[in-house]
mmCIF file of C-alpha atoms and ligand atoms in Angstrom:
data_model
loop_
_atom_site.group_PDB
_atom_site.id
_atom_site.type_symbol
_atom_site.label_atom_id
_atom_site.label_comp_id
_atom_site.label_asym_id
_atom_site.label_seq_id
_atom_site.Cartn_x
_atom_site.Cartn_y
_atom_site.Cartn_z
ATOM 1 C CA MET A 242 5.539 -167.508 -73.240
ATOM 2 C CA ARG A 243 7.046 -168.871 -69.962
ATOM 3 C CA PRO A 244 10.888 -168.733 -69.875
ATOM 4 C CA SER A 245 11.154 -172.549 -69.484
ATOM 5 C CA LEU A 246 8.907 -173.073 -72.507
ATOM 6 C CA LEU A 247 10.892 -170.490 -74.463
ATOM 7 C CA LYS A 248 14.117 -172.325 -73.639
ATOM 8 C CA SER A 249 12.821 -175.727 -74.677
ATOM 9 C CA THR A 250 11.365 -174.289 -77.903
ATOM 10 C CA ALA A 251 14.762 -172.778 -78.745
ATOM 11 C CA GLU A 252 16.469 -176.114 -78.049
ATOM 12 C CA LEU A 253 13.927 -177.946 -80.232
ATOM 13 C CA LEU A 254 14.576 -175.483 -83.050
ATOM 14 C CA ARG A 255 18.327 -175.931 -82.699
ATOM 15 C CA ARG A 256 17.927 -179.715 -82.799
ATOM 16 C CA SER A 257 15.687 -179.625 -85.853
ATOM 17 C CA ARG A 258 18.348 -177.613 -87.698
ATOM 18 C CA GLY A 259 21.074 -180.120 -86.799
ATOM 19 C CA TYR A 260 22.684 -178.026 -84.056
ATOM 20 C CA ALA A 261 21.615 -180.035 -81.008
ATOM 21 C CA SER A 262 23.996 -178.987 -78.239
ATOM 22 C CA THR A 263 23.862 -182.123 -76.106
ATOM 23 C CA ALA A 264 23.705 -184.894 -78.728
ATOM 24 C CA ASN A 265 26.621 -183.854 -80.903
ATOM 25 C CA PRO A 266 30.010 -185.553 -80.681
ATOM 26 C CA GLU A 267 33.260 -183.613 -80.297
ATOM 27 C CA ARG A 268 34.518 -182.467 -83.700
ATOM 28 C CA LYS A 269 37.941 -181.119 -84.548
ATOM 29 C CA VAL A 270 38.379 -178.960 -87.658
ATOM 30 C CA ALA A 271 41.801 -177.950 -88.985
ATOM 31 C CA ILE A 272 42.317 -175.079 -91.438
ATOM 32 C CA LEU A 273 45.566 -175.137 -93.451
ATOM 33 C CA GLY A 274 46.411 -171.676 -94.763
ATOM 34 C CA ALA A 275 44.495 -170.126 -91.864
ATOM 35 C CA ALA A 276 46.370 -166.796 -91.841
ATOM 36 C CA GLY A 277 45.471 -165.991 -95.463
ATOM 37 C CA GLY A 278 42.751 -163.982 -97.164
ATOM 38 C CA ILE A 279 40.287 -166.892 -97.000
ATOM 39 C CA GLY A 280 41.807 -168.549 -93.945
ATOM 40 C CA GLN A 281 41.146 -165.671 -91.528
ATOM 41 C CA PRO A 282 37.414 -165.106 -92.162
ATOM 42 C CA LEU A 283 36.939 -168.877 -92.498
ATOM 43 C CA SER A 284 38.547 -169.309 -89.063
ATOM 44 C CA LEU A 285 36.105 -166.745 -87.690
ATOM 45 C CA LEU A 286 33.101 -168.508 -89.247
ATOM 46 C CA MET A 287 34.209 -171.963 -88.062
ATOM 47 C CA LYS A 288 34.755 -170.595 -84.542
ATOM 48 C CA LEU A 289 31.105 -169.470 -84.645
ATOM 49 C CA ASN A 290 29.880 -172.935 -85.701
ATOM 50 C CA PRO A 291 28.349 -174.687 -82.659
ATOM 51 C CA LEU A 292 29.221 -178.112 -84.131
ATOM 52 C CA VAL A 293 32.967 -177.415 -83.836
ATOM 53 C CA SER A 294 34.533 -178.291 -80.480
ATOM 54 C CA SER A 295 38.177 -177.798 -81.455
ATOM 55 C CA LEU A 296 39.622 -175.544 -84.152
ATOM 56 C CA SER A 297 43.204 -175.874 -85.273
ATOM 57 C CA LEU A 298 44.690 -173.043 -87.352
ATOM 58 C CA TYR A 299 47.826 -173.838 -89.355
ATOM 59 C CA ASP A 300 49.913 -171.682 -91.693
ATOM 60 C CA ILE A 301 53.574 -171.134 -92.495
ATOM 61 C CA ALA A 302 53.373 -167.802 -90.590
ATOM 62 C CA GLY A 303 50.967 -165.604 -88.634
ATOM 63 C CA THR A 304 48.687 -168.237 -87.095
ATOM 64 C CA PRO A 305 49.363 -167.566 -83.393
ATOM 65 C CA GLY A 306 48.007 -164.038 -83.881
ATOM 66 C CA VAL A 307 44.922 -165.159 -85.779
ATOM 67 C CA ALA A 308 44.237 -167.889 -83.201
ATOM 68 C CA ALA A 309 44.668 -165.492 -80.242
ATOM 69 C CA ASP A 310 42.352 -162.979 -81.894
ATOM 70 C CA VAL A 311 39.574 -165.426 -82.819
ATOM 71 C CA SER A 312 39.868 -167.313 -79.495
ATOM 72 C CA HIS A 313 38.352 -164.359 -77.592
ATOM 73 C CA ILE A 314 34.996 -164.865 -79.317
ATOM 74 C CA ASN A 315 32.219 -166.270 -77.112
ATOM 75 C CA SER A 316 31.672 -169.710 -78.641
ATOM 76 C CA PRO A 317 32.626 -173.157 -77.326
ATOM 77 C CA ALA A 318 35.288 -174.178 -79.901
ATOM 78 C CA LEU A 319 38.757 -174.409 -78.359
ATOM 79 C CA MET A 320 41.350 -172.728 -80.570
ATOM 80 C CA LYS A 321 44.994 -173.269 -81.186
ATOM 81 C CA GLY A 322 47.385 -171.767 -83.727
ATOM 82 C CA PHE A 323 50.218 -173.798 -85.301
ATOM 83 C CA MET A 324 53.025 -172.438 -87.420
ATOM 84 C CA GLY A 325 55.594 -174.078 -89.674
ATOM 85 C CA ASP A 326 56.388 -177.655 -90.718
ATOM 86 C CA ASP A 327 57.358 -178.760 -87.210
ATOM 87 C CA GLN A 328 53.852 -178.082 -85.899
ATOM 88 C CA LEU A 329 51.830 -179.429 -88.835
ATOM 89 C CA GLY A 330 51.468 -182.928 -87.349
ATOM 90 C CA GLU A 331 50.089 -181.634 -84.066
ATOM 91 C CA ALA A 332 47.741 -179.275 -85.934
ATOM 92 C CA LEU A 333 46.269 -182.215 -87.859
ATOM 93 C CA GLU A 334 46.197 -184.916 -85.179
ATOM 94 C CA GLY A 335 42.615 -186.064 -84.452
ATOM 95 C CA SER A 336 40.964 -183.865 -87.080
ATOM 96 C CA ASP A 337 37.530 -184.840 -88.387
ATOM 97 C CA ILE A 338 37.678 -182.278 -91.193
ATOM 98 C CA VAL A 339 40.685 -180.565 -92.779
ATOM 99 C CA ILE A 340 39.947 -177.479 -94.880
ATOM 100 C CA ILE A 341 42.719 -176.368 -97.250
ATOM 101 C CA PRO A 342 42.793 -172.766 -98.488
ATOM 102 C CA ALA A 343 46.641 -172.744 -98.613
ATOM 103 C CA GLY A 344 48.411 -171.393 -101.676
ATOM 104 C CA VAL A 345 48.638 -168.395 -103.957
ATOM 105 C CA PRO A 346 45.595 -166.621 -105.440
ATOM 106 C CA ARG A 347 45.171 -165.218 -108.981
ATOM 107 C CA LYS A 348 46.015 -161.744 -110.194
ATOM 108 C CA PRO A 349 44.242 -160.099 -113.174
ATOM 109 C CA GLY A 350 45.080 -161.812 -116.467
ATOM 110 C CA MET A 351 45.845 -165.181 -114.860
ATOM 111 C CA THR A 352 43.861 -168.405 -115.157
ATOM 112 C CA ARG A 353 43.484 -170.736 -112.194
ATOM 113 C CA ASP A 354 45.765 -173.154 -114.011
ATOM 114 C CA ASP A 355 48.533 -170.516 -113.847
ATOM 115 C CA LEU A 356 48.595 -171.237 -110.084
ATOM 116 C CA PHE A 357 49.379 -174.907 -110.661
ATOM 117 C CA ASN A 358 53.171 -174.650 -110.458
ATOM 118 C CA ILE A 359 53.135 -173.226 -106.927
ATOM 119 C CA ASN A 360 49.958 -174.687 -105.464
ATOM 120 C CA ALA A 361 50.417 -178.274 -106.672
ATOM 121 C CA GLY A 362 53.525 -178.653 -104.512
ATOM 122 C CA ILE A 363 51.869 -177.024 -101.484
ATOM 123 C CA VAL A 364 48.839 -179.300 -101.730
ATOM 124 C CA LYS A 365 50.978 -182.389 -102.228
ATOM 125 C CA ALA A 366 53.017 -181.667 -99.090
ATOM 126 C CA LEU A 367 49.944 -180.905 -96.980
ATOM 127 C CA CYS A 368 48.130 -184.051 -98.158
ATOM 128 C CA THR A 369 51.196 -186.163 -97.383
ATOM 129 C CA ALA A 370 50.963 -184.858 -93.808
ATOM 130 C CA ILE A 371 47.187 -185.508 -93.683
ATOM 131 C CA ALA A 372 47.778 -189.135 -94.761
ATOM 132 C CA LYS A 373 50.214 -189.487 -91.887
ATOM 133 C CA HIS A 374 48.482 -187.633 -89.070
ATOM 134 C CA CYS A 375 44.707 -187.809 -89.720
ATOM 135 C CA PRO A 376 44.095 -190.366 -92.492
ATOM 136 C CA ASN A 377 40.386 -190.630 -91.673
ATOM 137 C CA ALA A 378 39.566 -186.937 -91.911
ATOM 138 C CA LEU A 379 37.316 -185.432 -94.563
ATOM 139 C CA VAL A 380 39.438 -183.153 -96.756
ATOM 140 C CA ASN A 381 37.810 -180.025 -98.197
ATOM 141 C CA MET A 382 40.092 -178.699 -100.938
ATOM 142 C CA ILE A 383 39.794 -174.979 -101.689
ATOM 143 C CA SER A 384 43.269 -174.363 -103.188
ATOM 144 C CA ASN A 385 43.251 -173.743 -106.935
ATOM 145 C CA PRO A 386 43.227 -175.112 -109.518
ATOM 146 C CA VAL A 387 40.647 -177.357 -107.792
ATOM 147 C CA ASN A 388 40.224 -179.379 -111.019
ATOM 148 C CA SER A 389 43.855 -180.512 -110.543
ATOM 149 C CA THR A 390 44.489 -180.213 -106.782
ATOM 150 C CA VAL A 391 41.764 -182.755 -105.935
ATOM 151 C CA PRO A 392 43.293 -185.416 -108.252
ATOM 152 C CA ILE A 393 46.716 -184.611 -106.744
ATOM 153 C CA ALA A 394 45.320 -185.199 -103.242
ATOM 154 C CA ALA A 395 43.722 -188.484 -104.362
ATOM 155 C CA GLU A 396 47.031 -189.752 -105.773
ATOM 156 C CA VAL A 397 48.945 -188.760 -102.620
ATOM 157 C CA PHE A 398 46.418 -190.627 -100.468
ATOM 158 C CA LYS A 399 46.483 -193.672 -102.795
ATOM 159 C CA LYS A 400 50.264 -193.792 -102.561
ATOM 160 C CA ALA A 401 50.049 -193.611 -98.756
ATOM 161 C CA GLY A 402 47.376 -196.339 -98.743
ATOM 162 C CA THR A 403 44.828 -194.058 -97.058
ATOM 163 C CA TYR A 404 42.631 -193.015 -99.995
ATOM 164 C CA ASP A 405 38.908 -193.095 -99.357
ATOM 165 C CA GLU A 406 36.978 -191.527 -102.219
ATOM 166 C CA LYS A 407 34.136 -190.744 -99.833
ATOM 167 C CA LYS A 408 36.347 -188.325 -97.913
ATOM 168 C CA LEU A 409 37.864 -186.061 -100.539
ATOM 169 C CA PHE A 410 35.964 -182.976 -101.729
ATOM 170 C CA GLY A 411 36.776 -180.136 -104.095
ATOM 171 C CA VAL A 412 34.929 -177.144 -102.653
ATOM 172 C CA THR A 413 32.755 -175.727 -105.449
ATOM 173 C CA THR A 414 30.184 -174.163 -103.117
ATOM 174 C CA LEU A 415 31.170 -170.645 -104.194
ATOM 175 C CA ASP A 416 29.886 -171.416 -107.704
ATOM 176 C CA VAL A 417 26.531 -172.380 -106.187
ATOM 177 C CA VAL A 418 26.557 -169.287 -103.938
ATOM 178 C CA ARG A 419 27.128 -167.083 -107.006
ATOM 179 C CA ALA A 420 24.573 -168.878 -109.193
ATOM 180 C CA LYS A 421 21.959 -168.433 -106.455
ATOM 181 C CA THR A 422 22.676 -164.728 -106.019
ATOM 182 C CA PHE A 423 22.734 -163.936 -109.751
ATOM 183 C CA TYR A 424 19.585 -165.992 -110.415
ATOM 184 C CA ALA A 425 17.686 -164.460 -107.482
ATOM 185 C CA GLY A 426 18.579 -160.952 -108.682
ATOM 186 C CA LYS A 427 17.456 -161.588 -112.253
ATOM 187 C CA ALA A 428 14.339 -163.643 -111.452
ATOM 188 C CA GLY A 429 13.282 -161.290 -108.642
ATOM 189 C CA VAL A 430 12.961 -164.046 -106.034
ATOM 190 C CA PRO A 431 14.337 -164.068 -102.443
ATOM 191 C CA VAL A 432 17.881 -165.455 -102.528
ATOM 192 C CA THR A 433 17.315 -167.407 -99.308
ATOM 193 C CA GLU A 434 14.707 -169.527 -101.093
ATOM 194 C CA VAL A 435 16.819 -170.213 -104.191
ATOM 195 C CA ASN A 436 18.689 -173.363 -105.084
ATOM 196 C CA VAL A 437 20.743 -173.934 -108.240
ATOM 197 C CA PRO A 438 22.874 -177.027 -108.830
ATOM 198 C CA VAL A 439 26.276 -176.292 -110.379
ATOM 199 C CA VAL A 440 28.123 -179.232 -111.932
ATOM 200 C CA GLY A 441 31.369 -180.000 -113.779
ATOM 201 C CA GLY A 442 34.469 -178.430 -112.245
ATOM 202 C CA HIS A 443 35.751 -175.157 -110.849
ATOM 203 C CA ALA A 444 37.290 -173.096 -113.667
ATOM 204 C CA GLY A 445 35.749 -171.113 -116.533
ATOM 205 C CA ILE A 446 33.547 -173.232 -118.800
ATOM 206 C CA THR A 447 33.973 -176.292 -116.563
ATOM 207 C CA ILE A 448 31.598 -174.492 -114.154
ATOM 208 C CA LEU A 449 28.122 -175.454 -115.424
ATOM 209 C CA PRO A 450 25.132 -174.034 -113.544
ATOM 210 C CA LEU A 451 21.912 -175.924 -114.263
ATOM 211 C CA PHE A 452 19.414 -173.065 -114.269
ATOM 212 C CA SER A 453 16.767 -175.363 -115.804
ATOM 213 C CA GLN A 454 16.707 -177.051 -112.366
ATOM 214 C CA ALA A 455 16.749 -173.816 -110.351
ATOM 215 C CA THR A 456 14.112 -173.476 -107.655
ATOM 216 C CA PRO A 457 11.849 -171.631 -107.381
ATOM 217 C CA ALA A 458 11.383 -171.966 -111.158
ATOM 218 C CA SER A 459 11.054 -168.727 -113.072
ATOM 219 C CA ASN A 460 9.254 -168.299 -116.368
ATOM 220 C CA SER A 461 10.263 -164.645 -116.678
ATOM 221 C CA LEU A 462 13.823 -165.447 -117.840
ATOM 222 C CA SER A 463 14.619 -165.612 -121.569
ATOM 223 C CA GLN A 464 17.225 -167.918 -123.093
ATOM 224 C CA GLU A 465 19.394 -164.811 -123.443
ATOM 225 C CA ASP A 466 19.049 -164.162 -119.687
ATOM 226 C CA ILE A 467 19.999 -167.783 -118.889
ATOM 227 C CA GLU A 468 23.072 -167.603 -121.125
ATOM 228 C CA ALA A 469 24.148 -164.333 -119.478
ATOM 229 C CA LEU A 470 23.614 -165.829 -115.986
ATOM 230 C CA THR A 471 25.646 -168.891 -116.990
ATOM 231 C CA LYS A 472 28.520 -166.744 -118.261
ATOM 232 C CA ARG A 473 28.456 -164.549 -115.153
ATOM 233 C CA THR A 474 28.592 -167.621 -112.898
ATOM 234 C CA GLN A 475 31.498 -169.055 -114.920
ATOM 235 C CA ASP A 476 33.339 -165.719 -114.752
ATOM 236 C CA GLY A 477 32.404 -164.920 -111.128
ATOM 237 C CA GLY A 478 35.945 -165.514 -109.858
ATOM 238 C CA THR A 479 37.435 -163.322 -112.572
ATOM 239 C CA GLU A 480 34.893 -160.582 -111.772
ATOM 240 C CA VAL A 481 36.300 -160.455 -108.216
ATOM 241 C CA VAL A 482 39.956 -160.783 -109.300
ATOM 242 C CA GLU A 483 39.548 -157.805 -111.642
ATOM 243 C CA ALA A 484 37.681 -155.714 -109.065
ATOM 244 C CA LYS A 485 40.447 -156.389 -106.509
ATOM 245 C CA ALA A 486 42.950 -155.223 -109.145
ATOM 246 C CA GLY A 487 45.986 -157.253 -108.077
ATOM 247 C CA LYS A 488 45.063 -157.664 -104.392
ATOM 248 C CA GLY A 489 43.975 -161.300 -104.779
ATOM 249 C CA SER A 490 40.746 -163.183 -105.468
ATOM 250 C CA ALA A 491 37.519 -163.918 -103.606
ATOM 251 C CA THR A 492 38.185 -164.298 -99.888
ATOM 252 C CA LEU A 493 35.057 -163.238 -97.966
ATOM 253 C CA SER A 494 32.480 -164.941 -100.184
ATOM 254 C CA MET A 495 34.814 -167.966 -100.321
ATOM 255 C CA ALA A 496 35.076 -168.071 -96.543
ATOM 256 C CA TYR A 497 31.269 -168.007 -96.409
ATOM 257 C CA ALA A 498 31.048 -170.788 -99.024
ATOM 258 C CA GLY A 499 33.754 -172.840 -97.272
ATOM 259 C CA ALA A 500 31.907 -172.483 -93.964
ATOM 260 C CA VAL A 501 28.590 -173.517 -95.552
ATOM 261 C CA PHE A 502 30.217 -176.624 -97.030
ATOM 262 C CA ALA A 503 32.086 -177.536 -93.829
ATOM 263 C CA ASP A 504 28.866 -177.119 -91.838
ATOM 264 C CA ALA A 505 27.143 -179.543 -94.244
ATOM 265 C CA CYS A 506 30.018 -182.030 -93.782
ATOM 266 C CA LEU A 507 29.764 -181.747 -89.983
ATOM 267 C CA LYS A 508 26.018 -182.338 -90.082
ATOM 268 C CA GLY A 509 26.552 -185.351 -92.358
ATOM 269 C CA LEU A 510 29.179 -186.774 -89.974
ATOM 270 C CA ASN A 511 26.775 -186.241 -87.086
ATOM 271 C CA GLY A 512 24.071 -188.236 -88.853
ATOM 272 C CA VAL A 513 21.732 -185.402 -89.823
ATOM 273 C CA PRO A 514 19.704 -186.805 -92.776
ATOM 274 C CA ASP A 515 19.287 -185.326 -96.263
ATOM 275 C CA ILE A 516 22.333 -183.079 -96.366
ATOM 276 C CA VAL A 517 22.999 -182.410 -100.046
ATOM 277 C CA GLU A 518 25.616 -180.041 -101.495
ATOM 278 C CA CYS A 519 27.411 -179.814 -104.841
ATOM 279 C CA SER A 520 31.068 -180.847 -104.717
ATOM 280 C CA PHE A 521 33.890 -181.994 -107.026
ATOM 281 C CA VAL A 522 34.364 -185.648 -106.064
ATOM 282 C CA GLN A 523 35.386 -189.013 -107.488
ATOM 283 C CA SER A 524 32.492 -189.806 -109.742
ATOM 284 C CA THR A 525 30.904 -192.119 -112.309
ATOM 285 C CA VAL A 526 28.298 -189.540 -113.309
ATOM 286 C CA THR A 527 30.250 -188.969 -116.547
ATOM 287 C CA GLU A 528 33.237 -190.795 -118.048
ATOM 288 C CA LEU A 529 35.568 -188.431 -116.145
ATOM 289 C CA PRO A 530 37.058 -189.777 -112.874
ATOM 290 C CA PHE A 531 36.226 -186.572 -110.960
ATOM 291 C CA PHE A 532 33.173 -184.400 -111.473
ATOM 292 C CA ALA A 533 31.142 -181.894 -109.463
ATOM 293 C CA SER A 534 27.513 -182.728 -108.892
ATOM 294 C CA LYS A 535 25.064 -182.926 -106.022
ATOM 295 C CA VAL A 536 26.376 -185.187 -103.273
ATOM 296 C CA ARG A 537 24.509 -186.585 -100.284
ATOM 297 C CA LEU A 538 26.697 -186.277 -97.181
ATOM 298 C CA GLY A 539 26.644 -188.787 -94.352
ATOM 299 C CA LYS A 540 28.519 -190.299 -91.433
ATOM 300 C CA ASN A 541 31.434 -191.377 -93.650
ATOM 301 C CA GLY A 542 31.527 -188.394 -95.987
ATOM 302 C CA VAL A 543 29.994 -189.002 -99.428
ATOM 303 C CA GLU A 544 26.948 -191.196 -98.977
ATOM 304 C CA GLU A 545 25.744 -190.906 -102.557
ATOM 305 C CA VAL A 546 26.883 -189.056 -105.659
ATOM 306 C CA LEU A 547 23.660 -187.906 -107.287
ATOM 307 C CA GLY A 548 23.139 -187.837 -111.038
ATOM 308 C CA LEU A 549 22.708 -184.754 -113.190
ATOM 309 C CA GLY A 550 18.942 -184.959 -113.641
ATOM 310 C CA GLU A 551 17.408 -183.794 -116.895
ATOM 311 C CA LEU A 552 19.451 -181.253 -118.870
ATOM 312 C CA ASN A 553 18.161 -178.957 -121.606
ATOM 313 C CA ASP A 554 19.969 -178.647 -124.958
ATOM 314 C CA PHE A 555 22.006 -175.611 -123.828
ATOM 315 C CA GLU A 556 23.214 -177.477 -120.727
ATOM 316 C CA LYS A 557 23.926 -180.658 -122.713
ATOM 317 C CA LYS A 558 26.131 -178.607 -125.059
ATOM 318 C CA GLY A 559 27.885 -177.010 -122.070
ATOM 319 C CA LEU A 560 28.485 -180.438 -120.574
ATOM 320 C CA GLU A 561 30.103 -181.774 -123.753
ATOM 321 C CA SER A 562 32.278 -178.653 -124.141
ATOM 322 C CA LEU A 563 33.628 -178.730 -120.582
ATOM 323 C CA LYS A 564 34.802 -182.340 -120.684
ATOM 324 C CA VAL A 565 37.957 -181.724 -122.736
ATOM 325 C CA GLU A 566 39.335 -179.041 -120.400
ATOM 326 C CA LEU A 567 38.289 -180.862 -117.248
ATOM 327 C CA LYS A 568 39.874 -184.133 -118.434
ATOM 328 C CA SER A 569 43.148 -182.401 -119.173
ATOM 329 C CA SER A 570 43.225 -180.619 -115.759
ATOM 330 C CA ILE A 571 42.531 -183.903 -113.963
ATOM 331 C CA GLU A 572 45.281 -185.674 -115.928
ATOM 332 C CA LYS A 573 47.714 -182.835 -115.217
ATOM 333 C CA GLY A 574 47.149 -183.289 -111.486
ATOM 334 C CA ILE A 575 47.554 -187.073 -111.631
ATOM 335 C CA LYS A 576 50.745 -186.765 -113.695
ATOM 336 C CA PHE A 577 52.207 -184.231 -111.254
ATOM 337 C CA ALA A 578 51.480 -186.447 -108.274
ATOM 338 C CA HIS A 579 53.280 -189.363 -109.915
ATOM 339 C CA GLY A 580 56.183 -187.406 -111.315
ATOM 340 C CA ASN A 581 57.342 -185.617 -108.171
HETATM 341 N N1 NAD B 860 37.685 -173.183 -104.450
HETATM 342 C C1 NAD B 860 37.324 -171.923 -104.595
HETATM 343 O O1 NAD B 860 36.181 -171.644 -104.916
HETATM 344 C C2 NAD B 860 38.292 -170.818 -104.308
HETATM 345 C C3 NAD B 860 37.820 -169.510 -104.106
HETATM 346 C C4 NAD B 860 38.715 -168.510 -103.826
HETATM 347 C C5 NAD B 860 40.078 -168.796 -103.749
HETATM 348 N N2 NAD B 860 40.510 -170.063 -103.944
HETATM 349 C C6 NAD B 860 41.930 -170.408 -103.835
HETATM 350 O O2 NAD B 860 42.290 -170.468 -102.461
HETATM 351 C C7 NAD B 860 43.704 -170.260 -102.341
HETATM 352 C C8 NAD B 860 44.002 -169.259 -101.232
HETATM 353 O O3 NAD B 860 43.503 -167.997 -101.548
HETATM 354 P P1 NAD B 860 43.722 -166.740 -100.559
HETATM 355 O O4 NAD B 860 43.066 -165.585 -101.184
HETATM 356 O O5 NAD B 860 43.367 -167.115 -99.175
HETATM 357 O O6 NAD B 860 45.301 -166.578 -100.655
HETATM 358 P P2 NAD B 860 46.281 -165.854 -99.601
HETATM 359 O O7 NAD B 860 47.593 -165.674 -100.265
HETATM 360 O O8 NAD B 860 45.625 -164.674 -99.014
HETATM 361 O O9 NAD B 860 46.414 -166.943 -98.436
HETATM 362 C C9 NAD B 860 47.015 -168.170 -98.651
HETATM 363 C C10 NAD B 860 47.635 -168.621 -97.369
HETATM 364 O O10 NAD B 860 48.249 -169.883 -97.618
HETATM 365 C C11 NAD B 860 49.426 -169.918 -96.830
HETATM 366 N N3 NAD B 860 50.334 -170.953 -97.295
HETATM 367 C C12 NAD B 860 51.198 -170.967 -98.326
HETATM 368 N N4 NAD B 860 51.896 -172.111 -98.343
HETATM 369 C C13 NAD B 860 51.445 -172.857 -97.314
HETATM 370 C C14 NAD B 860 51.764 -174.138 -96.800
HETATM 371 N N5 NAD B 860 52.681 -174.902 -97.359
HETATM 372 N N6 NAD B 860 51.107 -174.566 -95.704
HETATM 373 C C15 NAD B 860 50.159 -173.807 -95.131
HETATM 374 N N7 NAD B 860 49.819 -172.587 -95.549
HETATM 375 C C16 NAD B 860 50.451 -172.122 -96.637
HETATM 376 C C17 NAD B 860 50.010 -168.521 -96.963
HETATM 377 O O11 NAD B 860 50.951 -168.258 -95.948
HETATM 378 C C18 NAD B 860 48.748 -167.670 -96.861
HETATM 379 O O12 NAD B 860 48.485 -167.299 -95.519
HETATM 380 C C19 NAD B 860 44.164 -169.822 -103.728
HETATM 381 O O13 NAD B 860 44.745 -170.910 -104.396
HETATM 382 C C20 NAD B 860 42.890 -169.409 -104.417
HETATM 383 O O14 NAD B 860 42.972 -169.488 -105.818
HETATM 384 C C21 NAD B 860 39.645 -171.069 -104.226
HETATM 385 O O1 LMR B 861 38.799 -166.963 -109.257
HETATM 386 C C1 LMR B 861 39.698 -167.362 -108.531
HETATM 387 O O2 LMR B 861 40.879 -167.394 -108.885
HETATM 388 C C2 LMR B 861 39.375 -167.772 -107.118
HETATM 389 C C3 LMR B 861 38.232 -168.720 -107.019
HETATM 390 O O3 LMR B 861 38.434 -169.877 -107.753
HETATM 391 C C4 LMR B 861 36.907 -168.095 -107.344
HETATM 392 O O4 LMR B 861 36.107 -168.712 -108.032
HETATM 393 O O5 LMR B 861 36.643 -166.982 -106.852
#
């Protein structure tokens, strides 16, 4: 093939995948908690994303080093590190997307809710700053417990008068990443071709993978296999926490999942059609005010919250069981936001 033809074919391919180099607007992404276990690899992955033109790394310490390190990579995104309260405003100013992996991770024996006392305050302070400095940004919440930190963020934004339910996301992509990997392994299908919706929330039984809707469908899996896959997906975080034996929770797979979700948000903002990911958002899919399900992403964030589709009896039972815990975690977040 002639070099000129090769070049235009490559450009066409890039465009068809939503990475057109010339047509895309400037996009600023800020990562809060960028020097942490998730923050560092996530910074690396966002620096590699061709849709990012400016990357702002914020943490209470260590960000200048991370920013200097990542800035040497050969990709267009301009990098800057910000450290401490005084620099938070500048870090956020003009952001299109703010990703929040700030806060403490679990140790063996802890639940995600055990992180509430520390992380709720961190998230509240960071969201107060977002409302002030970049009220129109999409906010991708990674900090646990997601089932409570997302409602906290919503209340902070409501109080500031900046809440837009289309722009607040609990990042549950890691549950989908795990469900895909576990399903592909068991069903013997290539993981790159697999899709599995995961609904509900992001803790224990509130994580509900819908393997009846997995594609490609598999008829080799027994009900026992499906129940084991469901349990493994629900306990995926704990599996990593125990394997790390006190050195934290998932960081690398979470950075991957966070980058996948942020990339989907960027494509949505840029007008790429049919971008659908699962996320924990304000919802009317059930009677709960927040719920994770498939969401179509667009130029303003959430374009459409998609329904659950048809559930089998096992999934229906799982859905009913998760509601009590999820409701209480949501209410805990709302109460905290009002009480402090
Ligand atoms: N949503 C998910 O699927 C998912 C997956 C994995 C981990 N997590 C959660 O992500 C969070 C971070 O995990 P980690 O392993 O990166 O932890 P970590 O301790 O390695 O890093 C957290 C970072 O947050 C920073 N930080 C603390 N207070 C801050 C503040 N006020 N402003 C800015 N930065 C602040 C710390 O300095 C640290 O660098 C935890 O709450 C963890 O439970 C969520
Ligand atoms: O399990 C954790 O505490 C971290 C995260 O929520 C995960 O699912 O890996």
